[in-house]
Coordinates of C-alpha atoms and ligand atoms in Angstrom, one line a residue:
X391 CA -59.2 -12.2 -14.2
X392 CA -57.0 -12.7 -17.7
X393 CA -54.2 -15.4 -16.3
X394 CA -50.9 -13.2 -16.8
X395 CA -48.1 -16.0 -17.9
X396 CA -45.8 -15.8 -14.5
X397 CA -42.3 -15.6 -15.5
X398 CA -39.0 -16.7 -13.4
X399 CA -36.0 -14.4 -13.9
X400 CA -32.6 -15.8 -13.5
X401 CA -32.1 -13.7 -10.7
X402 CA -35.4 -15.9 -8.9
X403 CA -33.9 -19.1 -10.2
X404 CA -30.8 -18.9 -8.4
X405 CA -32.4 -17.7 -5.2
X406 CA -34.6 -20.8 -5.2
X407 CA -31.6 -23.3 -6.6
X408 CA -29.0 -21.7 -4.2
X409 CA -31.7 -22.0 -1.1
X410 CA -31.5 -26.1 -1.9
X411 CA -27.9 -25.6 -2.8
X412 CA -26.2 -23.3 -0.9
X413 CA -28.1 -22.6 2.2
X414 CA -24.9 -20.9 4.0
X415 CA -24.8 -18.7 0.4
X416 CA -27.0 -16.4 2.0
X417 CA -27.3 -14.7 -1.6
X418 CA -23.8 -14.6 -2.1
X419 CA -23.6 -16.8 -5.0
X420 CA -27.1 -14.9 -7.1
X421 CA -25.1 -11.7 -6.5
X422 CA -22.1 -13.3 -8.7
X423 CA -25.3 -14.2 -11.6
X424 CA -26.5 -11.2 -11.0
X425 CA -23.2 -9.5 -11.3
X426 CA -22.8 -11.4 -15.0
X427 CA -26.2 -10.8 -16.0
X428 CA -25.8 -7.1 -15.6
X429 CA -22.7 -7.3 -17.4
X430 CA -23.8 -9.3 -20.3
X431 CA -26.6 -7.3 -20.7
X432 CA -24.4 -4.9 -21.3
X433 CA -22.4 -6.3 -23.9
X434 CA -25.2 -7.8 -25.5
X435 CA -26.4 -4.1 -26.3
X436 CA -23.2 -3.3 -27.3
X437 CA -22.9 -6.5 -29.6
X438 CA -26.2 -5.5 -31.5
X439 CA -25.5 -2.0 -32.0
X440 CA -21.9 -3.0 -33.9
X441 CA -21.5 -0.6 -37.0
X442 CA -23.6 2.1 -35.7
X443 CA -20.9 3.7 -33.4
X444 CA -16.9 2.8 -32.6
X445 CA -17.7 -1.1 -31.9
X446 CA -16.3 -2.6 -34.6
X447 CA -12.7 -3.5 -35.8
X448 CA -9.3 -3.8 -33.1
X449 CA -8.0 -2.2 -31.1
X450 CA -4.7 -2.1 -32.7
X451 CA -3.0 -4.3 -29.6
X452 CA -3.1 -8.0 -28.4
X453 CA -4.2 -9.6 -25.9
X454 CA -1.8 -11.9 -23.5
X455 CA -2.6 -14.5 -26.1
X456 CA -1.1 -12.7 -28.9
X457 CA -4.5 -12.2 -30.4
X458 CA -5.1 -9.2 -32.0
X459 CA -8.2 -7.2 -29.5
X460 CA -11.4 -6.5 -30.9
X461 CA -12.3 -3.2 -29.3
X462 CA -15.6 -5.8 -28.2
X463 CA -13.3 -7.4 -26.7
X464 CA -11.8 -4.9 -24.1
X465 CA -15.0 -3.5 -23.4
X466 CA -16.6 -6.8 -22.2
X467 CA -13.8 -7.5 -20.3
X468 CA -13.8 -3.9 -18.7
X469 CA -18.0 -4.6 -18.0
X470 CA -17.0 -8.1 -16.0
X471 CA -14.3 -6.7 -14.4
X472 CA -16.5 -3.6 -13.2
X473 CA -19.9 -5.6 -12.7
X474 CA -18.4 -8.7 -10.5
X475 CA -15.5 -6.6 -8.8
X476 CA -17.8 -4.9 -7.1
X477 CA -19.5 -7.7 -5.7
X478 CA -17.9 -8.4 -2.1
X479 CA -18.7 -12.2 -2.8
X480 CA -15.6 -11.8 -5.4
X481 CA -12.2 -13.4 -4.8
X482 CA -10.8 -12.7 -7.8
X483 CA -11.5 -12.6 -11.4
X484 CA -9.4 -14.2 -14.4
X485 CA -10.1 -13.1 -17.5
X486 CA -8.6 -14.3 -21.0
X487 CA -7.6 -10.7 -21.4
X488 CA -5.6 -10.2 -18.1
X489 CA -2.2 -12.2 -18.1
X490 CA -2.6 -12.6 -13.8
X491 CA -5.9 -13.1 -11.7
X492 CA -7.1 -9.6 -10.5
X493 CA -7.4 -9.5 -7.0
X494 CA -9.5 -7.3 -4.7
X495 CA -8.1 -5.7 -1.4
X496 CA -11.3 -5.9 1.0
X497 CA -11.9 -6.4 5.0
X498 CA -12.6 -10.1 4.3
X499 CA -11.9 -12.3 1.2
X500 CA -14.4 -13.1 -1.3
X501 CA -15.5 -16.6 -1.3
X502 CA -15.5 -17.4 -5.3
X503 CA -13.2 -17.2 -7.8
X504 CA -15.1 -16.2 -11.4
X505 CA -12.7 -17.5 -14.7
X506 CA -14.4 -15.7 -18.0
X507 CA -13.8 -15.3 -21.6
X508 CA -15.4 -12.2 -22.0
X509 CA -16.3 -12.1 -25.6
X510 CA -15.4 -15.5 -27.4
X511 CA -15.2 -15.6 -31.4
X512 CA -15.2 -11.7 -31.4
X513 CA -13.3 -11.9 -34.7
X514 CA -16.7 -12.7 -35.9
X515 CA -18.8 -9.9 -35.0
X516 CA -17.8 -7.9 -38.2
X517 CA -20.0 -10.3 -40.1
X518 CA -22.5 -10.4 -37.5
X519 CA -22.0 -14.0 -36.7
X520 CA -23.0 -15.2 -33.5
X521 CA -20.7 -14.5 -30.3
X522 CA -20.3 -15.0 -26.7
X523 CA -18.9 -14.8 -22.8
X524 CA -18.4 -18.1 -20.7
X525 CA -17.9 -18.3 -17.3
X526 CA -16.6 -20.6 -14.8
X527 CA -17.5 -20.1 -10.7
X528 CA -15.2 -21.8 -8.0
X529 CA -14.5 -21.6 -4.1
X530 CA -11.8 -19.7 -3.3
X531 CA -9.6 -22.6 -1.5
X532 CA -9.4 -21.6 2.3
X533 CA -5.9 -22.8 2.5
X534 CA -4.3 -21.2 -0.2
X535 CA -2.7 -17.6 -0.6
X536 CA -1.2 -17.6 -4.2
X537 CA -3.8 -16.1 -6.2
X538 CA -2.8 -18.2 -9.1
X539 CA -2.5 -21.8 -7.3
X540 CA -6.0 -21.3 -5.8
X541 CA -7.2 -21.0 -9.3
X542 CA -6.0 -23.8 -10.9
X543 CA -8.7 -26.1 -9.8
X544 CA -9.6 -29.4 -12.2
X545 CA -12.9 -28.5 -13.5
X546 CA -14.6 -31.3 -11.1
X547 CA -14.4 -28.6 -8.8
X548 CA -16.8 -25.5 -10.3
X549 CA -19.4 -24.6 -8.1
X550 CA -21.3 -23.0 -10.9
X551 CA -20.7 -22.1 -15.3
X552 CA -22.4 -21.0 -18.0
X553 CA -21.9 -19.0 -21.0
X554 CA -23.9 -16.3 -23.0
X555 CA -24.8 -16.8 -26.4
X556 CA -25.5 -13.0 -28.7
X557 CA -27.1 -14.4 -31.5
X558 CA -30.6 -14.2 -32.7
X559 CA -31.4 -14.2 -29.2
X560 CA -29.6 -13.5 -26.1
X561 CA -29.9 -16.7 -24.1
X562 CA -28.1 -17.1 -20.9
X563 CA -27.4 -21.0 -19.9
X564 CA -25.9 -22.4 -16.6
X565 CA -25.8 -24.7 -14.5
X566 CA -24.8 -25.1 -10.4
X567 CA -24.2 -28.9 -10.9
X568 CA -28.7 -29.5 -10.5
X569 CA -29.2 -29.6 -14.1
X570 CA -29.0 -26.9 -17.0
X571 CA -30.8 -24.2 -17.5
X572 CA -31.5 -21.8 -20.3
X573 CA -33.3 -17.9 -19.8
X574 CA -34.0 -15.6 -23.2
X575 CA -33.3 -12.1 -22.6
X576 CA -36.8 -10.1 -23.2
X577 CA -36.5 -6.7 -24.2
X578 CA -39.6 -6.0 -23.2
X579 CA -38.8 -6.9 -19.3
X580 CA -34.7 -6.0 -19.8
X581 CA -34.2 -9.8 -17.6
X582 CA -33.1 -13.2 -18.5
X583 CA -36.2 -15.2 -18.3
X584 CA -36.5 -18.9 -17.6
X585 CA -37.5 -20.4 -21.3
X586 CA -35.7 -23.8 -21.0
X587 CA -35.8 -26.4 -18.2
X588 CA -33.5 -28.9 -17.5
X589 CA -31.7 -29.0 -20.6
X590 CA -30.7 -32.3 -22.1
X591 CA -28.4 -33.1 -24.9
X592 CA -30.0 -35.7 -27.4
X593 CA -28.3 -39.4 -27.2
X594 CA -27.5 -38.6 -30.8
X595 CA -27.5 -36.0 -32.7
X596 CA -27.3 -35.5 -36.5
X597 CA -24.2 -32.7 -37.0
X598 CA -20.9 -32.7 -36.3
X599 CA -18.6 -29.6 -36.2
X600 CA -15.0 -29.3 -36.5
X601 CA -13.0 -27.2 -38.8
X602 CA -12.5 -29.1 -41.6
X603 CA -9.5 -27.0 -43.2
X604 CA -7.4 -28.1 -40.3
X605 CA -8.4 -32.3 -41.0
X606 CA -5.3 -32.9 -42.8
X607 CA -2.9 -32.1 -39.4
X608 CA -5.3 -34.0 -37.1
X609 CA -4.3 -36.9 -35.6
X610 CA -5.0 -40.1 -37.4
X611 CA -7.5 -41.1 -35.1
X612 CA -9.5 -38.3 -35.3
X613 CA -9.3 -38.4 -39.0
X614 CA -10.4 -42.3 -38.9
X615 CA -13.6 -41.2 -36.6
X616 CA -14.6 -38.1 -39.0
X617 CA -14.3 -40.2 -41.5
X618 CA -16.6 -43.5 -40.1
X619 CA -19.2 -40.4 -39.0
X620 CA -19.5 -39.0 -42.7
X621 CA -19.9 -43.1 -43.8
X622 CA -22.2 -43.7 -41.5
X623 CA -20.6 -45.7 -39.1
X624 CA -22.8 -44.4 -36.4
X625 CA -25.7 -45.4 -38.0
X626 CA -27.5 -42.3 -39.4
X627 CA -26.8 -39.6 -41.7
X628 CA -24.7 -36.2 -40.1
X629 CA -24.5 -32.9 -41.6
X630 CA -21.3 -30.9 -41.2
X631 CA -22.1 -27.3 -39.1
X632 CA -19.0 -25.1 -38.0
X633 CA -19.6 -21.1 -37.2
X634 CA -16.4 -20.7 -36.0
X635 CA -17.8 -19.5 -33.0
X636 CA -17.4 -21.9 -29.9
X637 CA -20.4 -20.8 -27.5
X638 CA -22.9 -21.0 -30.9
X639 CA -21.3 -24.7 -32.2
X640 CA -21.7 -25.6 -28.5
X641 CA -25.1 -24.5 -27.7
X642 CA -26.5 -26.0 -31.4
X643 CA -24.6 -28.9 -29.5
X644 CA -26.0 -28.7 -26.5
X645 CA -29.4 -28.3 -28.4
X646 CA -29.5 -30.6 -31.2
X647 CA -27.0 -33.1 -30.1
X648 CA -23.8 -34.5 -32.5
X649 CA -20.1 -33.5 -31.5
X650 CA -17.9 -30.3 -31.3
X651 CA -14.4 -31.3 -31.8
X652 CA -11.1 -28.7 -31.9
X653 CA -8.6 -31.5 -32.3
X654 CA -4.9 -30.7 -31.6
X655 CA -3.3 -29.2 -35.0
X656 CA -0.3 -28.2 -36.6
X657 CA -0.1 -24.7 -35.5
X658 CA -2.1 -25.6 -31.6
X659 CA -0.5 -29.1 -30.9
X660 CA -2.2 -28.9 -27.3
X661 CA -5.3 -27.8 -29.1
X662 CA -6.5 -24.0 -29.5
X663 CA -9.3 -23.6 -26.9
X664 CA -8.6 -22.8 -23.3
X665 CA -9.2 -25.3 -20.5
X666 CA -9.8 -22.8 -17.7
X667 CA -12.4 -20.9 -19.2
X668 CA -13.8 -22.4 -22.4
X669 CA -13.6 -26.3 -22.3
X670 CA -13.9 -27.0 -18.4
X671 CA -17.6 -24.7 -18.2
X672 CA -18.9 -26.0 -21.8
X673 CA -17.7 -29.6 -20.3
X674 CA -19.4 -28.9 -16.7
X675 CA -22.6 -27.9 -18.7
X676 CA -22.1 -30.8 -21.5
X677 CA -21.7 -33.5 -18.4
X678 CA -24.9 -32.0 -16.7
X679 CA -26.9 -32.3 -19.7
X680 CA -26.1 -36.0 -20.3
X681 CA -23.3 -35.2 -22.9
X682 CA -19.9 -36.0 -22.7
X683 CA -16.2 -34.5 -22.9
X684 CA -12.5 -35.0 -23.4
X685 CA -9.7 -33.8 -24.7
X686 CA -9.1 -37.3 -26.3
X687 CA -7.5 -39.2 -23.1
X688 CA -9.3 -37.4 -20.2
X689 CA -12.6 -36.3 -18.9
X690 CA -11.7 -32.2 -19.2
X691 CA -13.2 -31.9 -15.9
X692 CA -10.5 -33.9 -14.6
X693 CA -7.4 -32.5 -15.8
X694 CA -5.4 -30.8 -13.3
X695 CA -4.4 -27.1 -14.8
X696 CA -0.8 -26.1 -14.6
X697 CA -1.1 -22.6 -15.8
X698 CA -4.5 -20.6 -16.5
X699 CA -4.1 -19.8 -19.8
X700 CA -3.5 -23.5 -21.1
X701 CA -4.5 -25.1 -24.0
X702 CA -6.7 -28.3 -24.6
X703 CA -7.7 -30.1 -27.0
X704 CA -11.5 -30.2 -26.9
X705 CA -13.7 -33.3 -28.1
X706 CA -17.6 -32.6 -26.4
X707 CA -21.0 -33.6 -27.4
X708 CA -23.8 -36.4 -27.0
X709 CA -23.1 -40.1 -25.4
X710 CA -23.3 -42.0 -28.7
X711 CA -21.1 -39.6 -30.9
X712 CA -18.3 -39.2 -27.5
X713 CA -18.4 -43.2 -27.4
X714 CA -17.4 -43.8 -31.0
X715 CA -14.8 -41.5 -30.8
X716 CA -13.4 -43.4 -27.6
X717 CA -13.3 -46.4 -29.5
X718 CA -12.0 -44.8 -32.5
X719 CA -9.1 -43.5 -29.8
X720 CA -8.8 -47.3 -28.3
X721 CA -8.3 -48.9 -31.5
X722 CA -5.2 -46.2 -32.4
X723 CA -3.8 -47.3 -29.6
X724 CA -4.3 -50.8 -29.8
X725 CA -1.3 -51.2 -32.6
X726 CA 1.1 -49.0 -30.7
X727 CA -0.1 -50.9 -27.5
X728 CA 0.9 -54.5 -29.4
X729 CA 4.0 -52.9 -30.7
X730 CA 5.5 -51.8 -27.2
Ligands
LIG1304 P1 -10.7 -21.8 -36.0 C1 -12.8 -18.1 -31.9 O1 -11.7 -17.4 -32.3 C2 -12.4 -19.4 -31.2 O2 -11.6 -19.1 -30.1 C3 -13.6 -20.2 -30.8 O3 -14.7 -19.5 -30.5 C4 -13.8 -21.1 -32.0 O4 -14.4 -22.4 -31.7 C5 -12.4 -21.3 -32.6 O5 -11.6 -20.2 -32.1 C6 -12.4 -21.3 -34.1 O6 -11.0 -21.5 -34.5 O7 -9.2 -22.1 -36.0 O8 -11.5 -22.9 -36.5 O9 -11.0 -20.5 -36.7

């Protein structure tokens, strides 16, 4: 009989990694992937149909970041928020889009907390560039009521992340601290289906990505490292590739290998991205795949959070790119270091 190519959904993937993982999960964590899979299957259908119904444009009101909403925006933050809180595995939810953790009034607590950007780089979805969610998983701390304080966790401490890239494809990558993972959404099945294994970032890649408009307010140390990549200080030749989109510079990242940076700037001096829910799962899944991340003094897995919408600055990519750029850090400090 004609071999039939077996396929391994992301729903079967967790069941078998969990089984090694978490054997007291007892499917309580694949019902948190399968709660975002639904979801971003969701949005995903929602992302590709922009322009043929009321998708597109704002909202007309911002966000708890000030940022004007994309009405993308509050509908994939209404589809987590309805997907996962159903899910009795579900502590609480924060969301980029809801100022305090949502909460869940149940017999018995959930055990996980799940931290998401529900649609990151929606401003670019009017010109069909690429888009995304990312998502953070953590144990709800057994010792602590405050729903904030038991979220703000160092990033050491995620059980699980990933994020969800709309772009030519829909590929869903995560990792539960076993390797990385990457599954294509099929059409043809509606499931995430295993297409890469063990993901590994290149030693050294050939692109770099940082917004260049902003290299003028960078500090000198980052502009000293740009500056001995495009020279060839690191021994090969880079291109320059920025989308403006964070989950699609990271995943070419993660992919292809080079750096990502978002250096602190004039307007974001503690950098623009978000620690909770944008540089601590991209850095979970970076550190997994071999890469590297910092925020230019510390691993951003280790930084303690003080509030859950904080800022970082955000410096993440392959070993030999991450290592230059620590020296190039060293050496700025060297002077100021002599001077003291
Ligand atoms: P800039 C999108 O708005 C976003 O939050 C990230 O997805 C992206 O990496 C960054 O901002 C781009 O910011 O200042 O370069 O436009």
């Amino acid at each position: 009989m004609k071999e039939f190519p077996m396929i391994t959904t992301i729903q079967q993937h967790v069941l078998q990694q969990q089984e090694e993982l978490f054997p007291e999960a007892r499917g309580i964590f694949s019902s948190l992937v399968s709660g975002i899979s639904l979801a971003t299957k969701a949005i995903g259908a929602q992302v590709r149909r922009a322009g043929l119904g009321d998708q597109l444009g704002a909202v007309g009101s911002t966000n708890v970041q000030g940022e004007e909403q994309q009405k993308l925006d509050v509908y994939a933050n209404q589809m987590l928020l309805h997907c996962l809180g159903r899910r009795d595995a579900v502590a609480m939810l924060v969301s980029e889009e809801n100022e305090e953790p949502v909460t869940f009034d149940r017999d018995h607590a959930g055990r996980y907390i799940v931290v998401f950007d529900p649609l990151d780089g929606s401003s670019n979805i009017d010109v069909n560039a690429p888009v995304g969610t990312i998502f953070s998983i953590f144990r709800r701390p057994e010792t602590e009521d405050d729903p904030t304080l038991a979220v703000l966790q160092p990033g050491s401490r995620q059980v699980a992340a990933g994020y969800i890239v709309y772009g030519s494809s829909t590929i869903f990558v995560y990792t539960a601290g076993r390797g990385v993972f990457g599954f294509t959404l099929d059409p043809s099945v509606g499931a995430f289906v295993l297409a890469f294994e063990n993901m590994k970032m290149p030693q050294q890649g050939k692109y770099y990505s940082v917004n260049e408009a902003n290299v003028d307010a960078f500090p000198t140390a980052y502009r000293e490292y740009l500056a001995r990549i495009r020279n060839g200080g690191l021994g090969c030749e880079y291109s320059s590739r920025y989308v403006g989109s964070l989950v699609a510079d990271f995943h070419r990242t993660l992919l292809k290998g080079g750096v990502f940076l978002y250096p602190p700037t004039a307007p974001h001096p503690q950098g623009k991205l978000r620690l909770m829910y944008e540089a601590n799962p991209l850095a979970f899944i970076a550190e997994q795949a071999g890469g590297m991340a910092t925020d230019g003094v510390r691993k951003i897995t280790d930084i303690q959070p003080e509030t859950i919408h904080q800022r970082t600055p955000l410096v993440i990519g392959s070993p030999v790119e991450m290592r230059a750029f620590e020296q190039c850090m060293k050496e700025a400090e060297a002077p100021a270091a002599a001077g003291r």
